[in-house]
Coordinates of C-alpha atoms (C1' of nucleotides) in Angstrom, one line a residue:
Chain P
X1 CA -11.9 37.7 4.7
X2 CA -10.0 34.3 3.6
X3 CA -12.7 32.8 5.1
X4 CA -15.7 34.5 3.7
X5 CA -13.9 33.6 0.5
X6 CA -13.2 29.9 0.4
X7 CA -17.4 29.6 1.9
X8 CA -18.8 32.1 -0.7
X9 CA -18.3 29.8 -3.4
X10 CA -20.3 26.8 -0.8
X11 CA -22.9 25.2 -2.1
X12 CA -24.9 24.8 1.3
X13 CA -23.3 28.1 3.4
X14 CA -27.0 29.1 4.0
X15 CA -28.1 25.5 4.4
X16 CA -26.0 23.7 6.7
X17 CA -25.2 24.6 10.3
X18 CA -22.7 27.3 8.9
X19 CA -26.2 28.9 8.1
X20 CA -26.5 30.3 11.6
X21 CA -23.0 32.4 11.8
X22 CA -21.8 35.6 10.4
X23 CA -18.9 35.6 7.9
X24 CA -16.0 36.6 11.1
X25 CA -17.3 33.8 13.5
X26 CA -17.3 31.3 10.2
X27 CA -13.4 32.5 10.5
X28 CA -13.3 30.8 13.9
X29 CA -15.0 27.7 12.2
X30 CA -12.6 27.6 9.0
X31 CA -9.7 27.6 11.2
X32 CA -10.7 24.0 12.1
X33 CA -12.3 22.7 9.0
X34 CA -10.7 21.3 6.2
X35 CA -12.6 19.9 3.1
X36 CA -12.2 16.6 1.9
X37 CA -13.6 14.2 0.0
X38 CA -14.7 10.6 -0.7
X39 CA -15.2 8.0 -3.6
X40 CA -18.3 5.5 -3.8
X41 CA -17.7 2.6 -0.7
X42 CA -15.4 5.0 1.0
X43 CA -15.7 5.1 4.8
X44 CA -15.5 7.9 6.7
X45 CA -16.4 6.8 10.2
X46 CA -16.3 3.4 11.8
X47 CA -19.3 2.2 13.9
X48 CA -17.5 1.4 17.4
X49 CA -14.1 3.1 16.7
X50 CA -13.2 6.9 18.5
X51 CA -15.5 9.4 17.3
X52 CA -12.8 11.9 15.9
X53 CA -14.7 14.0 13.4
X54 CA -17.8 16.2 12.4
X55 CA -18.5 17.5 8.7
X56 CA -21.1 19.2 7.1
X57 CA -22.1 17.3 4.1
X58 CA -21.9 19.8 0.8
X59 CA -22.4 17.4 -1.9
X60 CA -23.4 13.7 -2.3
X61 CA -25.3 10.9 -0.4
X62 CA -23.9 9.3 2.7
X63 CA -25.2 6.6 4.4
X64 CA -25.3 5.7 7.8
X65 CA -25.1 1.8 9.0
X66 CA -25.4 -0.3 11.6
X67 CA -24.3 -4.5 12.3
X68 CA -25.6 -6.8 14.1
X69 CA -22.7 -8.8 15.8
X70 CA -22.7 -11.6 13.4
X71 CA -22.8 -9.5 10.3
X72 CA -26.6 -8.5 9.2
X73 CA -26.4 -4.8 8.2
X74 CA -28.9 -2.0 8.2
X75 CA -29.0 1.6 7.2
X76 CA -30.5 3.5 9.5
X77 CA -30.4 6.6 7.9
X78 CA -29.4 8.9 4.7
X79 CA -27.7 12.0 4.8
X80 CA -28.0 14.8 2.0
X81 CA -25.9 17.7 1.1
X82 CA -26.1 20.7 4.1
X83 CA -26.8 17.5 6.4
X84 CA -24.7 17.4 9.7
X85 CA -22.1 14.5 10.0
X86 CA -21.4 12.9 13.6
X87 CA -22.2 12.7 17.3
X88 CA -20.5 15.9 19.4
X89 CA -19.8 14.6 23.0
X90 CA -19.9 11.1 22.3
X91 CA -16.2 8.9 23.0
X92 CA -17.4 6.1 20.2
X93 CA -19.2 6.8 16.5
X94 CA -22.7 5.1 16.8
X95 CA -22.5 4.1 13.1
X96 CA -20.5 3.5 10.2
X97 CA -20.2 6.6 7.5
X98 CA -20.2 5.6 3.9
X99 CA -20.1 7.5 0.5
X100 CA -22.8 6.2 -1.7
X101 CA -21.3 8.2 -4.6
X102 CA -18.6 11.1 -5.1
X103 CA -18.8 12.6 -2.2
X104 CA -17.6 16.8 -0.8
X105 CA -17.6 17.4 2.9
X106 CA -16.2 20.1 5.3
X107 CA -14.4 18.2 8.1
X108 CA -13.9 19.2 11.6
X109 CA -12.0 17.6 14.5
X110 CA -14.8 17.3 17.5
X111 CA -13.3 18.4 20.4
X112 CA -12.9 22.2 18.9
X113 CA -16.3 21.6 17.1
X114 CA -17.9 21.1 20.1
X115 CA -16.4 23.9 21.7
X116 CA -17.1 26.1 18.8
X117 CA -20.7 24.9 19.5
X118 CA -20.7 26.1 23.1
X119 CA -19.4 29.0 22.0
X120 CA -22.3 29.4 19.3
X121 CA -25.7 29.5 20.9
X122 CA -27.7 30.0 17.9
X123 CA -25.4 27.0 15.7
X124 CA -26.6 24.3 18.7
X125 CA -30.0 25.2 18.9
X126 CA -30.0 25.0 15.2
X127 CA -28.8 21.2 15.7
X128 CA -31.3 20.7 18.2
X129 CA -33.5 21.3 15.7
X130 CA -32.5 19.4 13.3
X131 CA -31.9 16.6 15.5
X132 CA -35.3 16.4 16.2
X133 CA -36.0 16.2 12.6
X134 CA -33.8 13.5 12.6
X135 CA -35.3 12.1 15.3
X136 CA -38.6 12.4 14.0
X137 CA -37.6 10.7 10.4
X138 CA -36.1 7.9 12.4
X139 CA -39.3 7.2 13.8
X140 CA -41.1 7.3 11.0
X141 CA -38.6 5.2 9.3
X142 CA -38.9 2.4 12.3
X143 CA -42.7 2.6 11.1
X144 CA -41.9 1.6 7.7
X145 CA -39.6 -1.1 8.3
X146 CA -41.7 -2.6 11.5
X147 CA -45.3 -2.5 9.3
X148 CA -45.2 -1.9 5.8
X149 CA -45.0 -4.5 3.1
X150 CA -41.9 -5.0 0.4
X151 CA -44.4 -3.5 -2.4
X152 CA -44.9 -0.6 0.1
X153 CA -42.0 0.1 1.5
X154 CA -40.7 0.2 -2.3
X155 CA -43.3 2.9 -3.6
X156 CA -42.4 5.2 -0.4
X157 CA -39.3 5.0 -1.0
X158 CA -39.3 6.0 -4.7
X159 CA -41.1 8.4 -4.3
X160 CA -39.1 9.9 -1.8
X161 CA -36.3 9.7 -4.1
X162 CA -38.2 11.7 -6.8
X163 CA -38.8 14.2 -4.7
X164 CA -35.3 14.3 -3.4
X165 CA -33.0 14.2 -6.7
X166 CA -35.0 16.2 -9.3
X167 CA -34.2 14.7 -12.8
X168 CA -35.9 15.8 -16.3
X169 CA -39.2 15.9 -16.3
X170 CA -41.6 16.4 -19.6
X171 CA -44.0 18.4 -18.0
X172 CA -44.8 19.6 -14.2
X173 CA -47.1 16.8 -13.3
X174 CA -45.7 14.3 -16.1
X175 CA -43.4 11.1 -15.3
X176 CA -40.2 11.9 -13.4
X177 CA -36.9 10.4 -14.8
X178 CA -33.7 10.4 -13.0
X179 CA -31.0 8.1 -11.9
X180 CA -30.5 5.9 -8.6
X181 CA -27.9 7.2 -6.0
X182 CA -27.6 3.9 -4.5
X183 CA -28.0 0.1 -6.1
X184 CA -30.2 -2.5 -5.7
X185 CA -28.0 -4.3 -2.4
X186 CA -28.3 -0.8 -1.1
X187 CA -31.8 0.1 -1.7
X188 CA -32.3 -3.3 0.1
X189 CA -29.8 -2.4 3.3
X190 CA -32.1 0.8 3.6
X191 CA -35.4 -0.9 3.0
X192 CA -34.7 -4.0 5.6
X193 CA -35.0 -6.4 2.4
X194 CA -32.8 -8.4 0.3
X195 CA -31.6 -7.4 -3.0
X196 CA -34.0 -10.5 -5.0
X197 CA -37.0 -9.1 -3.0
X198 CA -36.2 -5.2 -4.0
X199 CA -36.0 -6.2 -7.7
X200 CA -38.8 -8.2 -8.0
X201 CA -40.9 -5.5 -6.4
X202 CA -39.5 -3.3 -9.0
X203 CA -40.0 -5.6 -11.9
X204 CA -43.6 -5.6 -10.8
X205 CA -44.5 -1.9 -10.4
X206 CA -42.9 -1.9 -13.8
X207 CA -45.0 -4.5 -15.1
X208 CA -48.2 -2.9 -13.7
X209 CA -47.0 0.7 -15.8
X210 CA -45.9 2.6 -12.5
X211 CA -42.8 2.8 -13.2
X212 CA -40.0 2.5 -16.5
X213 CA -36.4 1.3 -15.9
X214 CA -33.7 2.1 -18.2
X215 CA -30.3 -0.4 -17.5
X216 CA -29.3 -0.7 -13.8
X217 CA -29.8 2.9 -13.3
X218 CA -32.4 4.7 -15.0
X219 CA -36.1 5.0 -13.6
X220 CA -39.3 6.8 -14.7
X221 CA -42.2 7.4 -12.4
X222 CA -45.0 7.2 -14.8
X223 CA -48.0 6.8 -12.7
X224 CA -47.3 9.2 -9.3
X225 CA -50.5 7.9 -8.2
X226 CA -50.7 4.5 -8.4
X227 CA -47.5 4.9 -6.3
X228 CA -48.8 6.6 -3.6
X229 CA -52.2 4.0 -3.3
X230 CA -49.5 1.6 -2.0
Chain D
X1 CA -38.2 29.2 47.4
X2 CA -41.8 28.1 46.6
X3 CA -40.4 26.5 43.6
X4 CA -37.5 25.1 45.4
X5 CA -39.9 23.1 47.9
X6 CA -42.1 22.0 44.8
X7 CA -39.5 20.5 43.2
X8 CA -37.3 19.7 46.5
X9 CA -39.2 16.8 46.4
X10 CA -39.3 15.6 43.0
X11 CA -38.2 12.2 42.5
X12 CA -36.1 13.2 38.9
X13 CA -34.8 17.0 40.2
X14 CA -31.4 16.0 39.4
X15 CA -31.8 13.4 36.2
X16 CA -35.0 15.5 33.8
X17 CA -33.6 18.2 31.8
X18 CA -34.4 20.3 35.4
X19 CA -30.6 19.2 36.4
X20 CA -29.7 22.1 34.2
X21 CA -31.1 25.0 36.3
X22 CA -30.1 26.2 39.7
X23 CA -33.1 26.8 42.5
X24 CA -33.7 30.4 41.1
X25 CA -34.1 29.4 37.8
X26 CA -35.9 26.7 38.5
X27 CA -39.0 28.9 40.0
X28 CA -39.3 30.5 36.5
X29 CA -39.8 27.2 34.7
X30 CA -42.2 25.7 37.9
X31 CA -44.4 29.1 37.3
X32 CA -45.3 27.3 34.0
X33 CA -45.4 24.2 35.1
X34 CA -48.4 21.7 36.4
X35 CA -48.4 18.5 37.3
X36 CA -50.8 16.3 35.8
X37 CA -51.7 12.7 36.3
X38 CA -52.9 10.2 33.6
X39 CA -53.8 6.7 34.1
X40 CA -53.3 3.5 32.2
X41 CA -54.5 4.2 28.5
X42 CA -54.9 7.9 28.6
X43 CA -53.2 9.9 26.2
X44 CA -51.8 12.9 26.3
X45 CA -50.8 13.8 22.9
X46 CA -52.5 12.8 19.5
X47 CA -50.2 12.4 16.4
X48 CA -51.2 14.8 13.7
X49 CA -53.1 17.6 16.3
X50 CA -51.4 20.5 17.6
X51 CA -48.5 20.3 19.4
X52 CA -49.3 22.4 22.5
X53 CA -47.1 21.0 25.5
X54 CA -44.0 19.4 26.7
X55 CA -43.5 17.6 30.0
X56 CA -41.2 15.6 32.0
X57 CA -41.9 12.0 33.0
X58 CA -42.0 11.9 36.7
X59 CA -42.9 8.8 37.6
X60 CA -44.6 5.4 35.2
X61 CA -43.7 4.8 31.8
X62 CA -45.3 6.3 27.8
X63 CA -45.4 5.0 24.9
X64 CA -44.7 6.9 21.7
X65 CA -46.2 5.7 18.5
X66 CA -47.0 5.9 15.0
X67 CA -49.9 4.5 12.7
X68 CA -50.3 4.1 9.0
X69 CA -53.1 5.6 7.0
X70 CA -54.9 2.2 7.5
X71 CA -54.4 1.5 11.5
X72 CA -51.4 -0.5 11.3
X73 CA -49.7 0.7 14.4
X74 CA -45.9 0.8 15.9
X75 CA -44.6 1.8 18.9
X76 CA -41.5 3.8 18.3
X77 CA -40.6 4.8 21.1
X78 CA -41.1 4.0 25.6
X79 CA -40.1 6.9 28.1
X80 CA -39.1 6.2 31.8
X81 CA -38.7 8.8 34.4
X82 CA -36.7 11.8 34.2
X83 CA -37.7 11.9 30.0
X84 CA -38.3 14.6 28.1
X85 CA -41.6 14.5 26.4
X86 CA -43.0 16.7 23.5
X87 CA -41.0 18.8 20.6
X88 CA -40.2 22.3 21.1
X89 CA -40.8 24.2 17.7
X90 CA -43.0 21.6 16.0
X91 CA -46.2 23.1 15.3
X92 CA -47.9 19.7 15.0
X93 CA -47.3 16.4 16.9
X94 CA -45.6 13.9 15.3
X95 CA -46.7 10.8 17.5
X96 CA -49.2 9.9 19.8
X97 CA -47.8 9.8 23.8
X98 CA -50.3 7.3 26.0
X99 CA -49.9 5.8 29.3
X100 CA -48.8 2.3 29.8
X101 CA -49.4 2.6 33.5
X102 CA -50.2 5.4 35.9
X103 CA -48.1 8.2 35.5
X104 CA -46.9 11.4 36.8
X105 CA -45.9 14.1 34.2
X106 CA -44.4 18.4 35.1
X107 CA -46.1 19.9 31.5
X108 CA -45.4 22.8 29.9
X109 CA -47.3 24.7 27.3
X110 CA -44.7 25.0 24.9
X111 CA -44.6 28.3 23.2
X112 CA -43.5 29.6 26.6
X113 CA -41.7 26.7 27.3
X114 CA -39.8 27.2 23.9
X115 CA -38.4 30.5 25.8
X116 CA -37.9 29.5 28.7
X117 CA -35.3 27.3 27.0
X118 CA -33.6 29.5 24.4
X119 CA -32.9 31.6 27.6
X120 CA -31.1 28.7 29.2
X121 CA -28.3 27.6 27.5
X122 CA -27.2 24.8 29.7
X123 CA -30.5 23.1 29.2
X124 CA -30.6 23.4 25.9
X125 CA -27.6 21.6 25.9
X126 CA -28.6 19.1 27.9
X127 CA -31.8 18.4 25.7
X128 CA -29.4 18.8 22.6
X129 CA -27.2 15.9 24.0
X130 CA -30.9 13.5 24.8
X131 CA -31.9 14.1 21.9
X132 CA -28.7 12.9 20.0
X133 CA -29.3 10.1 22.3
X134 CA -32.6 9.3 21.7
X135 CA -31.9 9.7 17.9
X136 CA -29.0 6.4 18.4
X137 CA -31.6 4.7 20.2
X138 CA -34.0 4.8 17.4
X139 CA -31.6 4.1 15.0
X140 CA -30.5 1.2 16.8
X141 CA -34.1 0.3 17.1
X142 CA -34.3 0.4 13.3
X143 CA -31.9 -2.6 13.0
X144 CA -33.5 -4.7 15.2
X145 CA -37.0 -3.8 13.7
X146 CA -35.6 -4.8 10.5
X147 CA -33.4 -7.5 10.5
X148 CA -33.8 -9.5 14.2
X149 CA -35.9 -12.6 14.6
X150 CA -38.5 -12.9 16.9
X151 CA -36.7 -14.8 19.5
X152 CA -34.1 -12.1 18.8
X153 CA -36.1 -9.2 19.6
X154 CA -37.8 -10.6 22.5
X155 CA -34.7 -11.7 24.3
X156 CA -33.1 -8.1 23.6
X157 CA -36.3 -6.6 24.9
X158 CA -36.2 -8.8 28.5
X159 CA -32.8 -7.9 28.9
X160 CA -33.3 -4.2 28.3
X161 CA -36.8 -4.5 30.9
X162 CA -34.4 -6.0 33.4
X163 CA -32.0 -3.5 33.7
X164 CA -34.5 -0.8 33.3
X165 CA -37.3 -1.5 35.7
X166 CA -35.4 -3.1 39.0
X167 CA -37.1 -5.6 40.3
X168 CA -36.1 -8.2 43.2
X169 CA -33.3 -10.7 43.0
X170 CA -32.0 -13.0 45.4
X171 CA -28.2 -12.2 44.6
X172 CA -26.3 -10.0 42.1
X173 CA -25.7 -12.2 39.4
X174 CA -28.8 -14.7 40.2
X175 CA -32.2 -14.8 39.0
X176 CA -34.4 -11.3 38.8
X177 CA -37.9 -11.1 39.2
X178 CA -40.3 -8.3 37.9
X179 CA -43.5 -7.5 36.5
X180 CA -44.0 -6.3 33.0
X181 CA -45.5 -2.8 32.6
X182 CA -46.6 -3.7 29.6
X183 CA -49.5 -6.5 27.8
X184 CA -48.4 -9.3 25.5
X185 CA -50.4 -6.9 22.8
X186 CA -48.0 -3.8 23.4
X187 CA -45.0 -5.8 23.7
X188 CA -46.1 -7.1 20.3
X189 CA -46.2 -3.3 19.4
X190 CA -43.1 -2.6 20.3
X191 CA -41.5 -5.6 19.1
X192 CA -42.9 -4.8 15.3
X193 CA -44.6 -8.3 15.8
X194 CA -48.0 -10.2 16.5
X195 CA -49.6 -10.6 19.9
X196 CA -49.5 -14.7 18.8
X197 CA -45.9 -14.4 18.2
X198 CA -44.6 -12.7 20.9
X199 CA -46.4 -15.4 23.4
X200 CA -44.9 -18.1 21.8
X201 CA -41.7 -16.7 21.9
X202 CA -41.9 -16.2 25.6
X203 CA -43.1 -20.1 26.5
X204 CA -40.4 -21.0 24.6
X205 CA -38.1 -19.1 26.4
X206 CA -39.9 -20.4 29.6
X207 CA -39.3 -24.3 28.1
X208 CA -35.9 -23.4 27.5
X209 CA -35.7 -22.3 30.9
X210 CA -34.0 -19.2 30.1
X211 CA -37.2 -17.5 31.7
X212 CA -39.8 -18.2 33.8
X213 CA -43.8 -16.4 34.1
X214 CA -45.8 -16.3 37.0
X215 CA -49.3 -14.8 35.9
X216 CA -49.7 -12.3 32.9
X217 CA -47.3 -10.2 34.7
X218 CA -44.8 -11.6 36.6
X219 CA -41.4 -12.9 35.3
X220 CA -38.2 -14.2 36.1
X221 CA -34.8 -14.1 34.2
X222 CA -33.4 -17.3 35.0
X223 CA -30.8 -18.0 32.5
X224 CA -29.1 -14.3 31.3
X225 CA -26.6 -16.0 29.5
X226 CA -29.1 -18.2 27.4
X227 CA -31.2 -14.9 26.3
X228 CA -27.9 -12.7 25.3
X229 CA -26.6 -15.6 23.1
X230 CA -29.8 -14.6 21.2
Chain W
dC1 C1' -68.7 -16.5 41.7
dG2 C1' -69.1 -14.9 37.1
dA3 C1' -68.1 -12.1 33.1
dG4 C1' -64.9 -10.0 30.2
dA5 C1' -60.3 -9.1 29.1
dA6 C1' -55.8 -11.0 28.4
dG7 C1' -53.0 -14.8 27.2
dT8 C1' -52.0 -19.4 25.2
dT9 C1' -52.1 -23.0 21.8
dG10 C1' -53.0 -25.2 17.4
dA11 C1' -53.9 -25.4 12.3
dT12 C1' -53.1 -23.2 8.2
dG13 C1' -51.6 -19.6 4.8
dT14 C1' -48.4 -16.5 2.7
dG15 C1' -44.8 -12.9 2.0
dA16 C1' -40.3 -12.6 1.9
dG17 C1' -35.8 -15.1 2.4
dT18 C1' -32.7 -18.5 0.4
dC19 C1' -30.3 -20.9 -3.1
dA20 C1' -29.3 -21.3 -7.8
dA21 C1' -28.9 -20.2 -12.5
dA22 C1' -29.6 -17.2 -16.4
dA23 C1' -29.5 -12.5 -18.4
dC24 C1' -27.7 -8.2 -18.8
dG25 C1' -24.3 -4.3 -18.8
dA26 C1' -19.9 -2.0 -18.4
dG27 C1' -15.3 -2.1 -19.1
dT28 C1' -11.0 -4.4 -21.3
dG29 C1' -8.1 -6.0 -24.6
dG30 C1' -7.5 -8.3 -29.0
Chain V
dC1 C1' -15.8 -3.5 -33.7
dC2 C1' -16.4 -7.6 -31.4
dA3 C1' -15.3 -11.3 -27.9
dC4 C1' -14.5 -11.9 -23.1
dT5 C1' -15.0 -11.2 -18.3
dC6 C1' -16.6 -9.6 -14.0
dG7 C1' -20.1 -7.7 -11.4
dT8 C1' -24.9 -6.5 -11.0
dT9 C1' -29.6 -7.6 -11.8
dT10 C1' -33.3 -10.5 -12.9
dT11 C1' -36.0 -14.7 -12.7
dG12 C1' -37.3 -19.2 -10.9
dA13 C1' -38.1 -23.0 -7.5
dC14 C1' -38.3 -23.9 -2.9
dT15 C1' -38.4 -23.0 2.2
dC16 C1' -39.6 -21.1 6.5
dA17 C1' -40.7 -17.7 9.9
dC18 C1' -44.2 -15.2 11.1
dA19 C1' -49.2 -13.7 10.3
dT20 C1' -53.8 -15.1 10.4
dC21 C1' -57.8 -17.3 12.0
dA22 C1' -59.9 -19.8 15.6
dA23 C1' -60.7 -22.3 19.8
dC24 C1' -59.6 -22.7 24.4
dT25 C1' -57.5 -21.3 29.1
dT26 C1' -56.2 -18.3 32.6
dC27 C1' -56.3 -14.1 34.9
dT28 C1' -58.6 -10.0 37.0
dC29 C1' -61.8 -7.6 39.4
dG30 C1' -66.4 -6.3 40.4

DNA sequence: CGAGAAGTTGATGTGAGTCAAAACGAGTGG
DNA sequence: CCACTCGTTTTGACTCACATCAACTTCTCG
């Protein structure tokens, strides 16, 4: 029952893929795992290199990036706590793996991972699904970036933040206050933008009483709606 | 072996996710199974309406694609022969399928499709493994949406049609010729660009002799080298 | 051959990128 | 507690790639 004991305490044991196993075949898992974890602009996994590892993501926000060959960067996509980490059966990582913050994962090497997997019907058709969720965000995100304007693509993605890290809140409807995960550079890596465009676009939702920032940091969403009309 | 003659046939027996099943099997799946034909234009699945089938892509190709609340419109994703169309446990399409040509599809309602494949475990492996696949592609898409130029995109995109749809050339490394099977206005849709744009791009190419167009259709790589240093 | 769709080309506008400088904030040491 | 510094953010002036609007040309197919 070592096992059962070091993932009682998890945060995400009935959120991640972990979610689909009983506490002796999360034995089998925790042989192979081992935690670990990251600082802010630590990388985990390098676009192009081996692909060595898989994690579940138990707390932070990673993101995952991609170069062009002469150096443009783009995130192509965020990954929250009880999110999957990694590619099993592929020879080279697709994407770079960075911590945005202080981040906790549960690392596994992928060649027993991917056995495990075989070995787990219910854990990979639990990834299939939520690969096509991830698939299906992915698509949605190539919307965004393809057709929506800076303004846009700003209140989306605010709003998608509010929903995603719950600060304080006065009342249940009221303005919304909590505290970016990522800065502006970063906001614009994820948003296709640059970092002068992102703030401006924020300087002017503030200036027309959407929104309230507080230092580099801080934001209220003060009108929900007026968000949402763009 | 009804089935087995059915499918005996079948041009992607060996590359759709069908690869996965031996002959028996495959006469459960094929007593689900219809073919269906749709010509150029015709859609078979509406974003936002119930999701009620999946299909593999015999033969033409489909575009998947997303539209914002006011009729801006992306393609997000093309499927060629031997793809898996549709999502298994989504109750509601996510993105509209349509023809770009004539096309051959094997559909599947998908409730009893959804069995069919938690009974197989091989091909729920394989469509695990597409789907992972898929999900870089996108991703990789997202980078280009957002951060390519024009002349980038385009010149990616030609490359990519070459390879896909094999078309005549005179020797191995020479000149290839083939016809688009798609319009300026969906390449524009693809692209994230404007109909205007993406035909300028292309005489440009042609005046740089990188490329060459006969008609609306036709088209010649000339120069490979030229477009891959864009 | 003719009509409608698809594609090209040109003129002009504009949203976001680029370059540059100032303002701000967080952390350090006097 | 304040002065100093380094990194981030904001703001401004300018540029440019792509969108838009519009006219014209070329294909396609009955």
């Amino acid at each position: 029952m070592i096992a059962a004991h070091i993932c009682s305490g998890c945060a995400v044991r009935d959120r991640a893929l972990c979610a689909s196993l009983d506490d002796v075949e999360l034995d089998t898992l925790n042989a192979l795992g081992q935690r670990r974890r990251l600082t802010r602009g630590q990388t985990l996994v390098w676009a192009g290199e081996e692909s060595l590892v898989c994690a579940n993501l138990l707390s932070g926000v990673l993101k995952l990036s991609a170069v062009t060959p002469d150096g443009r960067e783009q995130v192509v996509g965020l990954l929250y706590p009880a999110d999957f980490v990694g590619r099993p059966w592929a020879e080279l990582a697709d994407f770079t793996v960075t911590a945005l913050g202080d981040v906790e994962l549960c690392v596994f090497p992928r060649k027993p991972f991917e056995r495990v997997l075989e070995d787990h019907v219910r854990m990979e058709r639990l990834l299939l699904q939520r690969t096509l969720a991830a698939l299906e965000e992915a698509r949605g995100r190539m919307l965004a970036l393809a057709r929506l304007s800076a303004r846009e693509k700003l209140a989306g993605f605010l709003l998608d933040m509010a929903d995603r890290v719950q600060g304080c809140r006065a009342t249940a409807s009221g303005p919304v206050t909590f505290d970016f995960p990522l800065t502006r550079g970063e906001m614009a890596e994820v948003l296709g933008l640059t970092i002068e465009t992102v703030s401006r676009q924020l300087s002017r939702l503030k200036a027309e009483g959407a929104i309230n920032l507080m230092g580099a940091r801080g934001i209220t969403i003060r009108d929900r709606a007026l968000l949402e009309a763009a």
